[in-house]
Amino acid sequence: MKVWIFGLHGIVSTTAIVGAKAIEKGKAPKVGLVSELSHFKEELSETVPFEFEFGGVEIRETDKSVYETALHHWVLNQHFDKDILEETKDQTSKIKPKKGTALNCGNAIRELGRVEALEDSGLTLKEISEKIEADITDFADDETVAINVASTEPVIKYNEEYHGSLYGFEKMIKENKKEFASASMLYAYAALKNNIPYVNFTPSTGSSIPALKELAQKTNTPHAGNDGKTGETLAKTTIVPLFSYRNLKVLGWMGYNILGDLDGVVLNHTENKESKIISKDGVLEKVLGYSPYTITEINYFPPLQDNKTAFDFVHYEGFLGKKMKFYFIWDGIDAILAAPLVLDLARFALYAKKKQQAGVIKELAFFFKSPMDTNIYNTHEQFILLKEWFDSLRSRSDAGSNIGSRVWKQDGRGFAKTA
Ligand code: NAD
């Protein structure tokens, strides 16, 4: 399969690419991959084998290869064995990004280095959108998935006129209303319009607005998001149910996160941090059914590089009103936790397309902090949902996996429905 990555030079992206190539060569184990659990493994090895070709989009270091940027991340983080990087150099040095857009991504992006974005040469929204689409369609075949792992954007205010319907969204593009569009929306639009499944691993808007959900339905394309659940929130949504099951009342939850690296630089900006905090904070109420007092903090701590440490303190009430405390520390390497999920999501999203599932795949909630179109935030329930969904698709025929794009192209009026 092919994977088109928005944010190709980031540490999550480069770790996923290097890791995939190392596994393909038999140089690394498949530990950490959900798709390689026994429940999914055999079926996926036949329908969506573990073989990847990568391409994608960047807004910095667009002349550099994935090998060069992976090496840069490695020098700072040493997040895996250096031999793995060198043994995959032949493949990764051939992958270079196309230029993307940084539209409404905030000032934080400019701190990542010299930004080279499509809009810098004065292109209109329509021209930017067409260029993004041309690049993805040049690369894509019927077995391609697009994944957003670009830096977190500031929250963009919902606008009913331009975000509420596909007609309005396309009007926004035509009328060059740049202030209402963000990079993640334009990327999702390009993928979904061309029947390419889209996954949003970030808290940015992506495909979550009604306009793009409508588009996905019209082109019969699956999509999923938002914001990969990889560390503290994964631990939190796995532990919180303990309090519910035992009828213990959570009074307060404090989560204090520190991280370095580029993600830390971006999240150090209040406007970019806001979407991440909403994403992390919201899970408690969803799992418990009530809102305890919460403090959620994320702070930039440069010496940690890609290591993220979260300190969590839980104050809860038990029998006879007695108050007690529970603490945990999550100490993880962000990219090592996230990269395998990018590969998992690519395979599950293509599997969904092959089984002719369209629209939001809410059953992939297991992978996200803010899963779209579901209220199931409990990790245990999400895992059961994932397995049941997979079993139900397995029993479907996969004939016509590539029907969507073909029919769309044949139909001169635009979108056509496939059964
Ligand atoms: P990173 O800063 O290393 O990588 C982001 C990359 O995106 C950079 O190379 C940057 O230049 C590029 N970029 C920024 N804006 C872009 C745009 N508009 N178009 C194209 N490229 C753009 O960050 P990372 O640690 O790899 O994380 C990537 C994303 O995944 C972040 O949004 C992060 O919040 C999200 N995420 C990560 C984890 C995890 O690492 N465990 C978990 C959940 C979500």
CSV table of C-alpha atoms and ligand atoms in Angstrom, one decimal:
chain,number,residue,atom,x,y,z
A,1,MET,CA,0.0,0.0,0.0
A,2,LYS,CA,1.0,3.7,-0.4
A,3,VAL,CA,0.9,6.3,2.4
A,4,TRP,CA,0.8,10.0,1.8
A,5,ILE,CA,2.0,11.9,4.9
A,6,PHE,CA,1.3,15.5,5.7
A,7,GLY,CA,4.2,16.5,7.9
A,8,LEU,CA,6.7,14.1,6.2
A,9,HIS,CA,9.8,15.4,8.0
A,10,GLY,CA,8.4,15.2,11.5
A,11,ILE,CA,9.7,12.7,14.1
A,12,VAL,CA,6.4,10.7,14.1
A,13,SER,CA,6.5,10.5,10.3
A,14,THR,CA,10.2,9.7,9.9
A,15,THR,CA,10.1,7.1,12.7
A,16,ALA,CA,7.1,5.4,11.0
A,17,ILE,CA,8.8,5.3,7.7
A,18,VAL,CA,12.2,4.0,9.0
A,19,GLY,CA,10.4,1.5,11.2
A,20,ALA,CA,8.2,0.2,8.3
A,21,LYS,CA,11.2,-0.2,6.1
A,22,ALA,CA,13.3,-1.9,8.9
A,23,ILE,CA,10.4,-4.4,9.6
A,24,GLU,CA,10.0,-5.1,5.8
A,25,LYS,CA,13.7,-6.0,5.7
A,26,GLY,CA,13.4,-8.2,8.8
A,27,LYS,CA,15.6,-5.9,10.8
A,28,ALA,CA,13.1,-5.0,13.5
A,29,PRO,CA,10.3,-6.9,15.3
A,30,LYS,CA,6.6,-6.0,14.9
A,31,VAL,CA,6.2,-5.1,18.6
A,32,GLY,CA,3.9,-2.1,19.2
A,33,LEU,CA,1.7,-2.7,16.2
A,34,VAL,CA,-1.9,-3.3,17.0
A,35,SER,CA,-2.5,-4.6,13.5
A,36,GLU,CA,-0.1,-7.4,14.2
A,37,LEU,CA,-2.1,-8.7,17.2
A,38,SER,CA,-3.4,-12.3,16.5
A,39,HIS,CA,-7.0,-11.0,16.1
A,40,PHE,CA,-6.1,-9.0,13.0
A,41,LYS,CA,-2.8,-10.3,11.7
A,42,GLU,CA,-3.8,-13.1,9.4
A,43,GLU,CA,-6.6,-11.4,7.7
A,44,LEU,CA,-4.6,-8.2,7.2
A,45,SER,CA,-1.6,-10.0,5.9
A,46,GLU,CA,-3.8,-11.2,3.0
A,47,THR,CA,-5.8,-8.0,2.3
A,48,VAL,CA,-3.4,-5.2,3.4
A,49,PRO,CA,0.1,-6.8,3.6
A,50,PHE,CA,2.8,-5.0,5.6
A,51,GLU,CA,4.4,-3.4,2.5
A,52,PHE,CA,4.6,0.4,2.3
A,53,GLU,CA,5.5,3.1,-0.2
A,54,PHE,CA,5.7,6.6,1.3
A,55,GLY,CA,5.4,10.1,0.0
A,56,GLY,CA,4.1,13.4,1.4
A,57,VAL,CA,4.1,17.1,2.1
A,58,GLU,CA,6.2,19.5,4.2
A,59,ILE,CA,6.6,23.2,4.8
A,60,ARG,CA,10.3,23.1,5.8
A,61,GLU,CA,13.4,21.4,4.5
A,62,THR,CA,11.6,20.5,1.3
A,63,ASP,CA,14.9,19.8,-0.5
A,64,LYS,CA,15.9,17.2,2.1
A,65,SER,CA,15.2,13.5,2.0
A,66,VAL,CA,13.5,11.5,4.8
A,67,TYR,CA,16.9,9.9,5.5
A,68,GLU,CA,18.4,13.4,6.2
A,69,THR,CA,15.6,14.6,8.5
A,70,ALA,CA,15.4,11.2,10.2
A,71,LEU,CA,19.1,11.4,10.9
A,72,HIS,CA,18.6,14.9,12.4
A,73,HIS,CA,15.9,13.6,14.7
A,74,TRP,CA,18.1,10.7,15.6
A,75,VAL,CA,21.1,12.9,16.6
A,76,LEU,CA,18.9,14.7,19.0
A,77,ASN,CA,16.9,11.8,20.4
A,78,GLN,CA,18.7,8.5,19.6
A,79,HIS,CA,15.2,7.0,19.8
A,80,PHE,CA,16.2,3.7,18.2
A,81,ASP,CA,19.3,1.7,17.2
A,82,LYS,CA,21.3,3.7,14.6
A,83,ASP,CA,21.9,0.5,12.5
A,84,ILE,CA,18.1,0.6,11.7
A,85,LEU,CA,18.5,4.1,10.2
A,86,GLU,CA,21.6,3.1,8.1
A,87,GLU,CA,20.1,-0.2,6.9
A,88,THR,CA,17.0,1.6,5.5
A,89,LYS,CA,19.0,4.5,4.0
A,90,ASP,CA,18.6,3.2,0.4
A,91,GLN,CA,14.9,3.6,0.7
A,92,THR,CA,14.5,6.6,2.9
A,93,SER,CA,17.0,8.8,0.9
A,94,LYS,CA,14.8,8.5,-2.1
A,95,ILE,CA,11.7,10.0,-0.4
A,96,LYS,CA,11.4,13.8,-0.6
A,97,PRO,CA,8.4,15.9,0.2
A,98,LYS,CA,6.2,18.2,-2.0
A,99,LYS,CA,5.6,21.7,-0.7
A,100,GLY,CA,2.6,22.1,1.5
A,101,THR,CA,0.6,25.0,2.9
A,102,ALA,CA,0.9,26.6,6.4
A,103,LEU,CA,-2.3,28.5,6.1
A,104,ASN,CA,-3.6,29.5,9.6
A,105,CYS,CA,-1.1,27.2,11.3
A,106,GLY,CA,0.0,30.1,13.6
A,107,ASN,CA,3.3,31.8,14.3
A,108,ALA,CA,4.7,28.7,16.1
A,109,ILE,CA,5.3,27.0,12.8
A,110,ARG,CA,7.8,29.8,11.8
A,111,GLU,CA,9.9,28.8,14.8
A,112,LEU,CA,10.6,25.3,13.4
A,113,GLY,CA,12.9,26.8,10.8
A,114,ARG,CA,12.6,28.5,7.4
A,115,VAL,CA,9.1,27.8,6.2
A,116,GLU,CA,8.5,27.4,2.5
A,117,ALA,CA,4.7,27.2,1.9
A,118,LEU,CA,2.6,27.4,-1.2
A,119,GLU,CA,0.9,30.6,-0.2
A,120,ASP,CA,4.3,32.4,0.0
A,121,SER,CA,4.4,32.8,-3.7
A,122,GLY,CA,1.0,34.6,-3.7
A,123,LEU,CA,-1.2,31.6,-4.8
A,124,THR,CA,-4.9,31.9,-4.3
A,125,LEU,CA,-6.8,29.4,-2.1
A,126,LYS,CA,-8.0,27.7,-5.3
A,127,GLU,CA,-4.5,27.4,-6.7
A,128,ILE,CA,-3.2,26.1,-3.3
A,129,SER,CA,-5.9,23.5,-3.2
A,130,GLU,CA,-5.3,22.4,-6.8
A,131,LYS,CA,-1.6,22.0,-6.2
A,132,ILE,CA,-2.2,19.9,-3.0
A,133,GLU,CA,-4.6,17.8,-5.0
A,134,ALA,CA,-2.3,17.4,-8.0
A,135,ASP,CA,0.6,16.2,-5.8
A,136,ILE,CA,-1.5,13.6,-4.0
A,137,THR,CA,-3.2,12.2,-7.1
A,138,ASP,CA,0.2,12.0,-8.9
A,139,PHE,CA,1.4,9.7,-6.1
A,140,ALA,CA,-1.8,7.8,-5.3
A,141,ASP,CA,-3.2,4.6,-6.6
A,142,ASP,CA,-6.3,2.7,-5.5
A,143,GLU,CA,-4.5,1.4,-2.4
A,144,THR,CA,-3.4,4.8,-0.9
A,145,VAL,CA,-4.2,6.3,2.5
A,146,ALA,CA,-3.4,9.9,3.5
A,147,ILE,CA,-2.3,10.7,7.1
A,148,ASN,CA,-2.0,14.0,8.9
A,149,VAL,CA,1.0,14.1,11.3
A,150,ALA,CA,1.8,17.8,10.7
A,151,SER,CA,2.2,20.2,13.7
A,152,THR,CA,-0.9,21.0,15.7
A,153,GLU,CA,-2.7,24.0,14.3
A,154,PRO,CA,-4.5,26.6,16.5
A,155,VAL,CA,-8.2,26.0,16.9
A,156,ILE,CA,-10.0,27.5,13.9
A,157,LYS,CA,-13.4,29.0,14.7
A,158,TYR,CA,-16.2,27.1,13.1
A,159,ASN,CA,-18.0,29.0,10.4
A,160,GLU,CA,-21.4,27.6,9.3
A,161,GLU,CA,-21.4,29.2,5.9
A,162,TYR,CA,-18.0,27.8,4.8
A,163,HIS,CA,-17.6,24.7,7.0
A,164,GLY,CA,-21.2,23.6,7.3
A,165,SER,CA,-21.6,22.1,3.8
A,166,LEU,CA,-19.5,21.0,0.9
A,167,TYR,CA,-21.1,23.7,-1.3
A,168,GLY,CA,-20.0,26.3,1.3
A,169,PHE,CA,-16.5,24.8,1.5
A,170,GLU,CA,-16.0,24.9,-2.2
A,171,LYS,CA,-17.4,28.5,-2.3
A,172,MET,CA,-14.8,29.4,0.3
A,173,ILE,CA,-12.1,28.1,-2.0
A,174,LYS,CA,-13.5,29.8,-5.1
A,175,GLU,CA,-13.9,33.1,-3.3
A,176,ASN,CA,-10.4,32.9,-1.8
A,177,LYS,CA,-11.6,33.3,1.8
A,178,LYS,CA,-8.2,32.2,3.2
A,179,GLU,CA,-9.0,33.3,6.8
A,180,PHE,CA,-11.6,30.4,7.1
A,181,ALA,CA,-9.4,27.6,5.7
A,182,SER,CA,-6.6,25.7,7.5
A,183,ALA,CA,-3.9,23.5,6.1
A,184,SER,CA,-5.4,20.3,7.7
A,185,MET,CA,-8.8,21.0,6.1
A,186,LEU,CA,-7.3,21.5,2.6
A,187,TYR,CA,-5.3,18.3,2.9
A,188,ALA,CA,-8.3,16.3,4.0
A,189,TYR,CA,-10.4,17.9,1.2
A,190,ALA,CA,-7.8,16.8,-1.4
A,191,ALA,CA,-7.7,13.2,-0.1
A,192,LEU,CA,-11.4,12.7,0.4
A,193,LYS,CA,-12.3,14.3,-3.0
A,194,ASN,CA,-10.1,11.6,-4.7
A,195,ASN,CA,-11.4,8.6,-2.7
A,196,ILE,CA,-8.2,8.4,-0.7
A,197,PRO,CA,-9.0,7.4,3.0
A,198,TYR,CA,-7.8,10.1,5.3
A,199,VAL,CA,-6.6,9.8,8.9
A,200,ASN,CA,-6.1,12.8,11.2
A,201,PHE,CA,-3.5,11.9,13.9
A,202,THR,CA,-3.4,15.4,15.2
A,203,PRO,CA,-5.9,17.6,17.1
A,204,SER,CA,-6.2,20.0,14.1
A,205,THR,CA,-9.6,20.3,12.4
A,206,GLY,CA,-8.9,17.9,9.5
A,207,SER,CA,-12.0,16.2,8.2
A,208,SER,CA,-14.1,16.8,11.3
A,209,ILE,CA,-16.2,19.6,9.8
A,210,PRO,CA,-19.7,18.8,8.3
A,211,ALA,CA,-18.5,19.9,4.8
A,212,LEU,CA,-15.8,17.3,4.7
A,213,LYS,CA,-17.9,14.6,6.3
A,214,GLU,CA,-20.4,15.2,3.4
A,215,LEU,CA,-17.6,14.9,0.9
A,216,ALA,CA,-16.4,11.6,2.3
A,217,GLN,CA,-20.0,10.2,2.0
A,218,LYS,CA,-20.3,11.4,-1.5
A,219,THR,CA,-17.0,9.9,-2.7
A,220,ASN,CA,-17.5,6.7,-0.6
A,221,THR,CA,-14.3,7.3,1.3
A,222,PRO,CA,-13.5,6.3,4.9
A,223,HIS,CA,-11.9,8.7,7.3
A,224,ALA,CA,-10.9,8.8,11.0
A,225,GLY,CA,-9.5,11.0,13.7
A,226,ASN,CA,-8.7,13.0,15.8
A,227,ASP,CA,-5.4,13.1,17.7
A,228,GLY,CA,-3.5,9.9,18.3
A,229,LYS,CA,-4.0,8.4,21.8
A,230,THR,CA,-0.5,7.3,22.6
A,231,GLY,CA,0.7,8.2,26.1
A,232,GLU,CA,-0.8,9.9,29.1
A,233,THR,CA,-4.3,9.9,27.6
A,234,LEU,CA,-4.1,6.2,26.7
A,235,ALA,CA,-3.1,5.5,30.3
A,236,LYS,CA,-5.8,7.8,31.6
A,237,THR,CA,-8.7,6.3,29.6
A,238,THR,CA,-7.5,2.8,30.6
A,239,ILE,CA,-7.3,3.7,34.3
A,240,VAL,CA,-10.3,5.9,34.7
A,241,PRO,CA,-12.8,3.1,34.1
A,242,LEU,CA,-11.3,1.4,37.3
A,243,PHE,CA,-13.0,4.2,39.3
A,244,SER,CA,-16.3,3.7,37.5
A,245,TYR,CA,-16.3,-0.1,37.8
A,246,ARG,CA,-15.6,0.1,41.6
A,247,ASN,CA,-18.1,3.0,42.1
A,248,LEU,CA,-15.3,5.3,43.4
A,249,LYS,CA,-15.9,9.0,42.9
A,250,VAL,CA,-13.2,10.9,41.2
A,251,LEU,CA,-13.0,14.4,42.8
A,252,GLY,CA,-10.1,15.8,40.9
A,253,TRP,CA,-7.5,14.9,38.3
A,254,MET,CA,-4.3,16.9,37.7
A,255,GLY,CA,-2.2,16.0,34.6
A,256,TYR,CA,1.1,17.9,34.1
A,257,ASN,CA,3.0,17.1,30.9
A,258,ILE,CA,6.5,18.2,29.9
A,259,LEU,CA,8.0,17.6,26.5
A,260,GLY,CA,10.8,18.9,24.3
A,261,ASP,CA,11.4,18.6,20.6
A,262,LEU,CA,9.5,20.3,17.7
A,263,ASP,CA,6.1,19.2,19.0
A,264,GLY,CA,7.0,20.9,22.3
A,265,VAL,CA,8.1,24.1,20.5
A,266,VAL,CA,4.7,24.3,18.8
A,267,LEU,CA,2.6,23.4,21.8
A,268,ASN,CA,4.5,26.0,23.8
A,269,HIS,CA,2.3,28.5,21.9
A,270,THR,CA,-1.0,29.1,23.7
A,271,GLU,CA,-3.1,29.1,20.4
A,272,ASN,CA,-1.6,25.8,19.3
A,273,LYS,CA,-1.7,24.3,22.8
A,274,GLU,CA,-5.5,25.0,23.1
A,275,SER,CA,-6.6,22.2,20.8
A,276,LYS,CA,-4.3,19.7,22.6
A,277,ILE,CA,-5.6,20.6,26.0
A,278,ILE,CA,-9.3,20.3,24.9
A,279,SER,CA,-8.4,16.9,23.5
A,280,LYS,CA,-6.7,15.7,26.7
A,281,ASP,CA,-9.1,17.2,29.2
A,282,GLY,CA,-12.3,16.1,27.5
A,283,VAL,CA,-11.8,12.4,28.1
A,284,LEU,CA,-12.5,12.3,31.8
A,285,GLU,CA,-16.1,13.5,31.6
A,286,LYS,CA,-16.7,11.2,28.6
A,287,VAL,CA,-15.6,8.1,30.5
A,288,LEU,CA,-17.0,9.0,34.0
A,289,GLY,CA,-20.2,10.7,32.9
A,290,TYR,CA,-19.5,13.6,35.3
A,291,SER,CA,-16.9,16.3,35.4
A,292,PRO,CA,-14.4,16.2,38.3
A,293,TYR,CA,-12.1,19.2,39.0
A,294,THR,CA,-9.3,19.1,36.4
A,295,ILE,CA,-6.0,20.7,35.8
A,296,THR,CA,-4.3,19.9,32.5
A,297,GLU,CA,-0.9,21.5,31.8
A,298,ILE,CA,1.5,21.1,28.9
A,299,ASN,CA,4.9,22.8,29.1
A,300,TYR,CA,7.9,22.9,26.9
A,301,PHE,CA,11.0,21.3,28.5
A,302,PRO,CA,13.8,21.4,25.8
A,303,PRO,CA,16.3,18.9,27.5
A,304,LEU,CA,13.7,16.1,27.3
A,305,GLN,CA,13.7,16.1,23.5
A,306,ASP,CA,11.1,13.6,22.3
A,307,ASN,CA,10.7,12.0,25.7
A,308,LYS,CA,7.4,13.1,27.2
A,309,THR,CA,6.8,12.8,31.0
A,310,ALA,CA,3.4,13.2,32.5
A,311,PHE,CA,2.7,13.4,36.2
A,312,ASP,CA,-0.9,12.5,37.1
A,313,PHE,CA,-2.5,13.0,40.5
A,314,VAL,CA,-6.0,11.6,41.2
A,315,HIS,CA,-8.0,12.5,44.2
A,316,TYR,CA,-11.0,10.2,44.8
A,317,GLU,CA,-13.6,9.3,47.3
A,318,GLY,CA,-14.4,5.8,48.6
A,319,PHE,CA,-16.7,4.1,51.1
A,320,LEU,CA,-17.9,6.2,54.0
A,321,GLY,CA,-16.8,9.4,52.1
A,322,LYS,CA,-13.1,8.7,52.8
A,323,LYS,CA,-10.8,10.6,50.4
A,324,MET,CA,-7.8,8.8,48.9
A,325,LYS,CA,-5.1,9.5,46.3
A,326,PHE,CA,-3.6,7.8,43.3
A,327,TYR,CA,-0.5,8.9,41.4
A,328,PHE,CA,1.2,7.8,38.3
A,329,ILE,CA,4.1,8.9,36.0
A,330,TRP,CA,4.0,8.2,32.3
A,331,ASP,CA,7.5,8.4,30.8
A,332,GLY,CA,7.4,7.6,27.1
A,333,ILE,CA,9.2,8.3,23.8
A,334,ASP,CA,6.5,10.0,21.8
A,335,ALA,CA,7.5,8.9,18.4
A,336,ILE,CA,8.1,5.3,19.4
A,337,LEU,CA,4.6,5.2,20.8
A,338,ALA,CA,3.0,7.0,17.9
A,339,ALA,CA,4.8,5.6,14.8
A,340,PRO,CA,3.4,2.1,14.9
A,341,LEU,CA,-0.1,3.5,15.2
A,342,VAL,CA,0.4,5.5,12.0
A,343,LEU,CA,1.1,2.2,10.2
A,344,ASP,CA,-1.8,0.5,11.9
A,345,LEU,CA,-4.2,3.3,11.0
A,346,ALA,CA,-3.0,3.2,7.4
A,347,ARG,CA,-3.8,-0.5,7.2
A,348,PHE,CA,-7.1,-0.3,9.0
A,349,ALA,CA,-8.3,2.6,6.8
A,350,LEU,CA,-7.4,0.9,3.6
A,351,TYR,CA,-9.0,-2.3,4.9
A,352,ALA,CA,-12.2,-0.3,5.5
A,353,LYS,CA,-12.1,1.1,1.9
A,354,LYS,CA,-11.6,-2.4,0.5
A,355,LYS,CA,-14.6,-3.5,2.5
A,356,GLN,CA,-16.5,-0.5,1.0
A,357,GLN,CA,-17.0,1.4,4.3
A,358,ALA,CA,-17.5,5.1,3.8
A,359,GLY,CA,-17.6,8.1,6.1
A,360,VAL,CA,-16.3,8.4,9.7
A,361,ILE,CA,-15.0,5.1,11.0
A,362,LYS,CA,-16.0,5.7,14.6
A,363,GLU,CA,-14.8,2.1,15.5
A,364,LEU,CA,-11.2,3.3,15.2
A,365,ALA,CA,-11.9,5.4,18.4
A,366,PHE,CA,-9.3,3.2,20.2
A,367,PHE,CA,-6.6,5.1,18.4
A,368,PHE,CA,-7.7,8.6,19.2
A,369,LYS,CA,-8.0,11.1,22.1
A,370,SER,CA,-10.9,12.9,20.5
A,371,PRO,CA,-12.6,10.2,18.4
A,372,MET,CA,-15.1,11.5,15.8
A,373,ASP,CA,-18.8,10.7,16.1
A,374,THR,CA,-18.7,8.5,19.2
A,375,ASN,CA,-19.0,8.9,22.9
A,376,ILE,CA,-17.0,5.8,23.7
A,377,TYR,CA,-13.8,7.0,25.3
A,378,ASN,CA,-13.1,4.0,27.6
A,379,THR,CA,-10.1,2.1,26.2
A,380,HIS,CA,-11.5,-1.3,27.1
A,381,GLU,CA,-14.8,-0.7,25.3
A,382,GLN,CA,-13.0,0.9,22.4
A,383,PHE,CA,-10.8,-2.2,22.0
A,384,ILE,CA,-13.9,-4.5,21.9
A,385,LEU,CA,-15.5,-2.2,19.4
A,386,LEU,CA,-12.4,-2.3,17.2
A,387,LYS,CA,-12.4,-6.1,17.2
A,388,GLU,CA,-16.2,-6.4,16.5
A,389,TRP,CA,-15.9,-3.9,13.7
A,390,PHE,CA,-13.0,-5.8,12.2
A,391,ASP,CA,-14.9,-9.1,12.4
A,392,SER,CA,-18.0,-7.6,10.8
A,393,LEU,CA,-15.9,-6.3,7.9
A,394,ARG,CA,-14.1,-9.6,7.6
A,395,SER,CA,-17.3,-11.3,6.8
A,396,ARG,CA,-18.0,-8.8,3.9
A,397,SER,CA,-16.8,-9.4,0.4
A,398,ASP,CA,-14.0,-7.0,-0.7
A,399,ALA,CA,-15.0,-6.9,-4.4
A,400,GLY,CA,-15.0,-3.4,-5.8
A,401,SER,CA,-12.5,-2.0,-3.4
A,402,ASN,CA,-11.4,0.6,-6.0
A,403,ILE,CA,-14.9,1.4,-7.3
A,404,GLY,CA,-15.2,4.8,-5.7
A,405,SER,CA,-12.5,6.7,-7.6
A,406,ARG,CA,-13.4,5.1,-10.9
A,407,VAL,CA,-17.1,5.9,-10.7
A,408,TRP,CA,-16.3,9.4,-9.5
A,409,LYS,CA,-14.1,10.0,-12.6
A,410,GLN,CA,-16.7,8.6,-15.0
A,411,ASP,CA,-19.5,10.7,-13.7
A,412,GLY,CA,-19.3,14.0,-15.5
A,413,ARG,CA,-21.6,15.7,-12.9
A,414,GLY,CA,-19.2,15.0,-10.0
A,415,PHE,CA,-19.9,12.4,-7.4
A,416,ALA,CA,-21.7,9.2,-7.8
A,417,LYS,CA,-22.8,6.8,-5.1
A,418,THR,CA,-21.5,3.2,-5.0
A,419,ALA,CA,-23.4,0.7,-3.0
B,1,NAD,P1,7.1,17.3,14.7
B,1,NAD,O1,7.1,18.7,15.0
B,1,NAD,O2,8.3,16.5,14.8
B,1,NAD,O3,6.5,17.1,13.2
B,1,NAD,C1,5.6,17.8,12.6
B,1,NAD,C2,6.1,18.1,11.1
B,1,NAD,O4,5.0,18.7,10.4
B,1,NAD,C3,7.3,19.0,11.1
B,1,NAD,O5,8.3,18.4,10.2
B,1,NAD,C4,6.7,20.3,10.5
B,1,NAD,O6,7.6,21.0,9.6
B,1,NAD,C5,5.6,19.7,9.6
B,1,NAD,N1,4.5,20.7,9.4
B,1,NAD,C6,4.0,21.7,10.2
B,1,NAD,N2,2.9,22.3,9.6
B,1,NAD,C7,2.8,21.7,8.4
B,1,NAD,C8,1.8,21.9,7.4
B,1,NAD,N3,0.9,22.8,7.5
B,1,NAD,N4,2.0,21.1,6.3
B,1,NAD,C9,2.9,20.1,6.2
B,1,NAD,N5,3.8,19.9,7.1
B,1,NAD,C10,3.7,20.7,8.2
B,1,NAD,O7,5.9,16.6,15.5
B,1,NAD,P2,5.6,15.1,15.8
B,1,NAD,O8,6.1,14.8,17.2
B,1,NAD,O9,6.1,14.3,14.7
B,1,NAD,O10,4.0,15.1,16.0
B,1,NAD,C11,3.3,15.3,14.8
B,1,NAD,C12,1.8,15.6,15.1
B,1,NAD,O11,1.2,14.4,15.7
B,1,NAD,C13,1.6,16.7,16.1
B,1,NAD,O12,0.4,17.4,15.7
B,1,NAD,C14,1.3,16.0,17.4
B,1,NAD,O13,0.5,16.8,18.3
B,1,NAD,C15,0.5,14.8,16.9
B,1,NAD,N6,0.5,13.7,17.9
B,1,NAD,C16,1.7,13.1,18.2
B,1,NAD,C17,1.7,12.1,19.2
B,1,NAD,C18,2.9,11.5,19.7
B,1,NAD,O14,4.0,11.8,19.2
B,1,NAD,N7,2.9,10.5,20.6
B,1,NAD,C19,0.4,11.7,19.8
B,1,NAD,C20,-0.7,12.3,19.3
B,1,NAD,C21,-0.7,13.3,18.4
